[in-house]
Coordinates of N, CA and C in Angstrom, one line a residue:
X59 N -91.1 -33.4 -6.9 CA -91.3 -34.8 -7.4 C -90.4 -35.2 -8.5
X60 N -90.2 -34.3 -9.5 CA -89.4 -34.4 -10.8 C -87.8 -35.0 -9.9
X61 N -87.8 -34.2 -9.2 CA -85.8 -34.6 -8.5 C -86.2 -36.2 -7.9
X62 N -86.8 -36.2 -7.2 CA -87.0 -37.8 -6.7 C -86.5 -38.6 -7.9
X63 N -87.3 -38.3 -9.1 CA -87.3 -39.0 -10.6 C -85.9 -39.3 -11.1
X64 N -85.2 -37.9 -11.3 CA -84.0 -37.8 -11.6 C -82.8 -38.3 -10.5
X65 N -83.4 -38.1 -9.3 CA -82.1 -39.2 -8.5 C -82.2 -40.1 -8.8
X66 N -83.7 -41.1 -9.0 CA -83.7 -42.5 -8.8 C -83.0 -42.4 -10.0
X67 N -82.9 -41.9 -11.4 CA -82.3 -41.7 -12.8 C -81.1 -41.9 -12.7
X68 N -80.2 -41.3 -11.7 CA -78.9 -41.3 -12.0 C -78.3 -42.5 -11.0
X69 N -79.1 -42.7 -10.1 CA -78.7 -44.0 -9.3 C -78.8 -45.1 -10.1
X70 N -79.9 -45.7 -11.1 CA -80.1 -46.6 -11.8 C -78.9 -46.8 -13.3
X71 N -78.8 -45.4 -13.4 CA -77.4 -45.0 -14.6 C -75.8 -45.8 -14.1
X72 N -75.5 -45.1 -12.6 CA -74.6 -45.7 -12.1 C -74.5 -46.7 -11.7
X73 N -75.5 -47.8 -11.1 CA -75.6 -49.0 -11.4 C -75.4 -49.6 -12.3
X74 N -75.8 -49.1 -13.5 CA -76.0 -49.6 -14.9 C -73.9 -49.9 -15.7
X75 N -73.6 -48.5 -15.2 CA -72.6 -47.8 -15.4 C -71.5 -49.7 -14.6
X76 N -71.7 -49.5 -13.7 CA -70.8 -50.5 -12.6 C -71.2 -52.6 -13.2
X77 N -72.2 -52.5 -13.3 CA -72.2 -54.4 -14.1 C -72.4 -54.4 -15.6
X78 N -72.3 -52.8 -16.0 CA -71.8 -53.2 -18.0 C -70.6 -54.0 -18.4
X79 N -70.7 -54.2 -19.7 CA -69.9 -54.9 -20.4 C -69.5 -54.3 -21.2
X80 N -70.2 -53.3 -22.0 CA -69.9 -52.6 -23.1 C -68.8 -51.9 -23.1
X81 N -68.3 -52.3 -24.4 CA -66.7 -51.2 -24.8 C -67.4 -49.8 -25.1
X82 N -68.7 -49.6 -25.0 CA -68.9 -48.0 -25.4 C -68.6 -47.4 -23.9
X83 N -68.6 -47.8 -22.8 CA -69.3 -47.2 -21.8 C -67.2 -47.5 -20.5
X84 N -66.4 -48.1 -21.9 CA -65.5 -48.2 -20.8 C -64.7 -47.0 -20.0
X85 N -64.8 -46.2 -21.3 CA -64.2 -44.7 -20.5 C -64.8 -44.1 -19.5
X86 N -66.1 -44.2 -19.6 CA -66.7 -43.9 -17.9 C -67.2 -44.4 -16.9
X87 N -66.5 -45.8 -16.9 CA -67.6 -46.8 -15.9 C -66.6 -46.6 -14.8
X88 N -65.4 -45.5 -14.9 CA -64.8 -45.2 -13.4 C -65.3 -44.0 -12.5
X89 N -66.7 -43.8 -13.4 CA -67.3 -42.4 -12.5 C -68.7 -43.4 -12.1
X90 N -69.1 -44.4 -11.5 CA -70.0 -45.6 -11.6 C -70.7 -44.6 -10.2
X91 N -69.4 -44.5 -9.6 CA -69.7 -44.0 -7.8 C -70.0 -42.7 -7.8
X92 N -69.6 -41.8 -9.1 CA -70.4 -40.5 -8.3 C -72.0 -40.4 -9.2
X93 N -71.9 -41.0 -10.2 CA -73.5 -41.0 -10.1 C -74.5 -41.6 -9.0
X94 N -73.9 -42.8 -8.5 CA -74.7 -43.5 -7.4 C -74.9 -42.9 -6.6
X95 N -73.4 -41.6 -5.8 CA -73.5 -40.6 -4.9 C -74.6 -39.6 -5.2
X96 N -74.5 -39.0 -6.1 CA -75.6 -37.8 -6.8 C -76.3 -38.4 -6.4
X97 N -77.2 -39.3 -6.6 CA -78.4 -40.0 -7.3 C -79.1 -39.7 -5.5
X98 N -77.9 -41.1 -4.8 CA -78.3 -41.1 -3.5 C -79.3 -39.6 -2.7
X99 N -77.6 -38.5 -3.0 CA -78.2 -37.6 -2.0 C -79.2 -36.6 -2.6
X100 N -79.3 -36.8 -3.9 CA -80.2 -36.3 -4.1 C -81.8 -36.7 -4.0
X101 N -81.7 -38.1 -4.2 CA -83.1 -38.7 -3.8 C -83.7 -37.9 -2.2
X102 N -82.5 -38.4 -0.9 CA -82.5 -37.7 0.5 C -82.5 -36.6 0.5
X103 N -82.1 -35.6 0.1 CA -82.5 -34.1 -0.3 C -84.1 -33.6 -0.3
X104 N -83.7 -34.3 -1.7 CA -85.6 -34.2 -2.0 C -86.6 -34.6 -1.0
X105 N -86.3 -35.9 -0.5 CA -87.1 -36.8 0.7 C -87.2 -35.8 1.8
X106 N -86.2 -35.0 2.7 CA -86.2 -34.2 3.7 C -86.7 -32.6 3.3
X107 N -86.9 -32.4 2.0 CA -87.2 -31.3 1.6 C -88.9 -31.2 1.5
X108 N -89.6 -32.2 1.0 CA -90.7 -32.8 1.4 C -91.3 -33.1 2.8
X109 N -90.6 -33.2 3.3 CA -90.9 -33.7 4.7 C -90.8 -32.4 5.5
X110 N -90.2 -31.2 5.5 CA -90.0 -30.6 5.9 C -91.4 -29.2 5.5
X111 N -91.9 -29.3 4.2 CA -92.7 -28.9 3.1 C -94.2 -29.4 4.0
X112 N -94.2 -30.4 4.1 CA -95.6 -31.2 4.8 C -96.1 -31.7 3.8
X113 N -95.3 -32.2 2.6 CA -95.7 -32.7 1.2 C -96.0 -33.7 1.4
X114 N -95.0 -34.4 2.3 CA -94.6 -36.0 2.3 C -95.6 -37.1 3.5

């Protein structure tokens, strides 16, 4: 359940990361897409790992 948490974490970061403005965040708003990626497959990871468990 904790990983569900932390993908949806890093999906919302790289979102975040992708419609900022801020000059703190300009050096990494070109990695926007691999947090979105992480986030994604880790959410589905978790989801079929559960499902697989008989958790879900």
């Amino acid at each position: 359940m904790f990983q569900l948490f932390l993908g949806l974490l890093l999906l919302i970061f790289g979102v975040f990361l992708k419609l900022t403005k801020e000059q703190g965040f300009s050096k990494s708003k070109r990695f926007w897409w691999m947090f979105v990626l992480i986030g994604i497959l880790s959410v589905v990871a978790q989801i079929f790992i559960m499902y697989q468990k008989g958790e879900f």
